[in-house]
Amino acid sequence: MWTVGMDVSLLLNVEGVKKTILHGGTGELPSFITGSRVTFHFRTMKCDDERTVIDDSKQVGQPMSIIIGNMFKLEVWETLLTSMRLGEVAEFWCDTIHTGVYPMLSRSLRQVAEGKDPTSWHVHTCGLANMFAYHTLGYEDLDELQKEPQPLVFLIELLQVEAPNEYQRETWNLNNEERMQAVPLLHGEGNRLYKLGRYDQAATKYQEAIVCLRNLQTKPWEVEWLKLEKMINTLILNYCQCLLKKEEYYEVLEHTSDILRHHPGIVKAYYMRARAHAEVWNAEEAKADLEKVLELEPSMRKAVLRELRLLESRLADKQEEERQRCRSMLG
């Protein structure tokens, strides 16, 4: 059972997020340093009149844990959790800009709870589903949510925050020098696995390298920090390349948009985001990003024109399928 105490509405300093404290926590705000493991219970609900429950970790009987700074699929959860005290129960309304990848995350969590391998799933892209470049997740409610992203409410109870040295984690056996030495090895191994088509394993290597670098960043926006940030962005874009291959387009949109918010001149981020937009039928956004690529890097004109032709062709095919479908419905 979820307990409800005081009701205090707060606006976090984050676009598209509203927080309401239901039960106050104890002590000071925990230290959420990079690499900390955060354990919590959560319930995900729709914003309809019935507040339809999508997932509830208490019903499953097992809390959730994430590692701060480890590129968790639903990045906004890190923001929500780091605003909480131990024992606090809070409700967070999150707009669609933060919830696009939730159906994929939910599917993975459900598969794990059912004792299944969350990476072995069938992608169905025929008929009407293909018209929307839409892939079944194996759960009807998640399919609908992926087809029509919407704001969600997350009810969260913070249970535990562990510093990196308080739990068993292989990465933390490395000192700073060893981490720096590990990065090019992990990067190279990720590239090798990517060329072999082993995209899941390649993505894991890129993630490990990113975590190493993030733990070397100490003074934001100073010269050394910026050098590491440039390396991190390269790795994140490699990670996104894996996600494109895995057809996880909404997560690509999350990561590339985050990069561009802080570093608006990175051409590859615009190009990759354009491809992801195109795959989820955000035609105008895709065109805008491709125009930005051309503005920043005129030498990419050939690649940009190719993507624009491909987009126009897919849009024409979609319109034709829609016309055919309407004709068949009218008999």
PDB file of C-alpha atoms in Angstrom, residues 123-136 146-148 249-250 277-283 310-329:
ATOM      1  CA  VAL A 123       9.707  -6.617 -34.119  1.00  0.00           C
ATOM      2  CA  HIS A 124       6.511  -6.546 -36.117  1.00  0.00           C
ATOM      3  CA  THR A 125       6.460  -4.048 -38.998  1.00  0.00           C
ATOM      4  CA  CYS A 126       3.860  -5.133 -41.519  1.00  0.00           C
ATOM      5  CA  GLY A 127       0.598  -3.652 -42.777  1.00  0.00           C
ATOM      6  CA  LEU A 128      -0.851  -0.733 -40.860  1.00  0.00           C
ATOM      7  CA  ALA A 129       1.860  -0.963 -38.202  1.00  0.00           C
ATOM      8  CA  ASN A 130       4.535  -0.372 -40.824  1.00  0.00           C
ATOM      9  CA  MET A 131       2.647   2.678 -42.028  1.00  0.00           C
ATOM     10  CA  PHE A 132       3.454   4.343 -38.730  1.00  0.00           C
ATOM     11  CA  ALA A 133       6.950   2.827 -38.442  1.00  0.00           C
ATOM     12  CA  TYR A 134       5.508   1.367 -35.256  1.00  0.00           C
ATOM     13  CA  HIS A 135       6.811  -1.752 -33.531  1.00  0.00           C
ATOM     14  CA  THR A 136       4.828  -3.968 -31.185  1.00  0.00           C
ATOM     15  CA  GLN A 146       4.102   4.210 -27.880  1.00  0.00           C
ATOM     16  CA  LYS A 147       1.767   5.034 -30.742  1.00  0.00           C
ATOM     17  CA  GLU A 148       0.424   8.118 -28.945  1.00  0.00           C
ATOM     18  CA  TYR A 249      14.227   6.094 -31.974  1.00  0.00           C
ATOM     19  CA  TYR A 250      12.708   7.910 -29.004  1.00  0.00           C
ATOM     20  CA  HIS A 277      12.609  12.165 -36.211  1.00  0.00           C
ATOM     21  CA  ALA A 278      12.083  10.791 -39.711  1.00  0.00           C
ATOM     22  CA  GLU A 279      11.563   7.269 -38.389  1.00  0.00           C
ATOM     23  CA  VAL A 280       8.774   8.382 -36.030  1.00  0.00           C
ATOM     24  CA  TRP A 281       7.140  10.551 -38.703  1.00  0.00           C
ATOM     25  CA  ASN A 282       8.175  13.934 -37.260  1.00  0.00           C
ATOM     26  CA  ALA A 283       8.709  15.191 -40.804  1.00  0.00           C
ATOM     27  CA  LEU A 310      14.259   9.142 -48.471  1.00  0.00           C
ATOM     28  CA  LEU A 311      11.922  11.070 -46.170  1.00  0.00           C
ATOM     29  CA  GLU A 312       9.817  12.375 -49.058  1.00  0.00           C
ATOM     30  CA  SER A 313       9.616   8.872 -50.531  1.00  0.00           C
ATOM     31  CA  ARG A 314       8.483   7.383 -47.217  1.00  0.00           C
ATOM     32  CA  LEU A 315       5.896  10.148 -46.758  1.00  0.00           C
ATOM     33  CA  ALA A 316       4.543   9.482 -50.258  1.00  0.00           C
ATOM     34  CA  ASP A 317       4.334   5.743 -49.514  1.00  0.00           C
ATOM     35  CA  LYS A 318       2.527   6.492 -46.274  1.00  0.00           C
ATOM     36  CA  GLN A 319      -0.011   8.725 -48.008  1.00  0.00           C
ATOM     37  CA  GLU A 320      -0.619   6.060 -50.629  1.00  0.00           C
ATOM     38  CA  GLU A 321      -1.170   3.400 -47.945  1.00  0.00           C
ATOM     39  CA  GLU A 322      -3.602   5.719 -46.210  1.00  0.00           C
ATOM     40  CA  ARG A 323      -5.516   6.245 -49.470  1.00  0.00           C
ATOM     41  CA  GLN A 324      -5.646   2.498 -50.081  1.00  0.00           C
ATOM     42  CA  ARG A 325      -6.822   1.890 -46.537  1.00  0.00           C
ATOM     43  CA  CYS A 326      -9.585   4.496 -46.871  1.00  0.00           C
ATOM     44  CA  ARG A 327     -10.713   2.943 -50.149  1.00  0.00           C
ATOM     45  CA  SER A 328     -10.885  -0.528 -48.585  1.00  0.00           C
ATOM     46  CA  MET A 329     -12.859   0.838 -45.607  1.00  0.00           C
TER      47      MET A 329
END
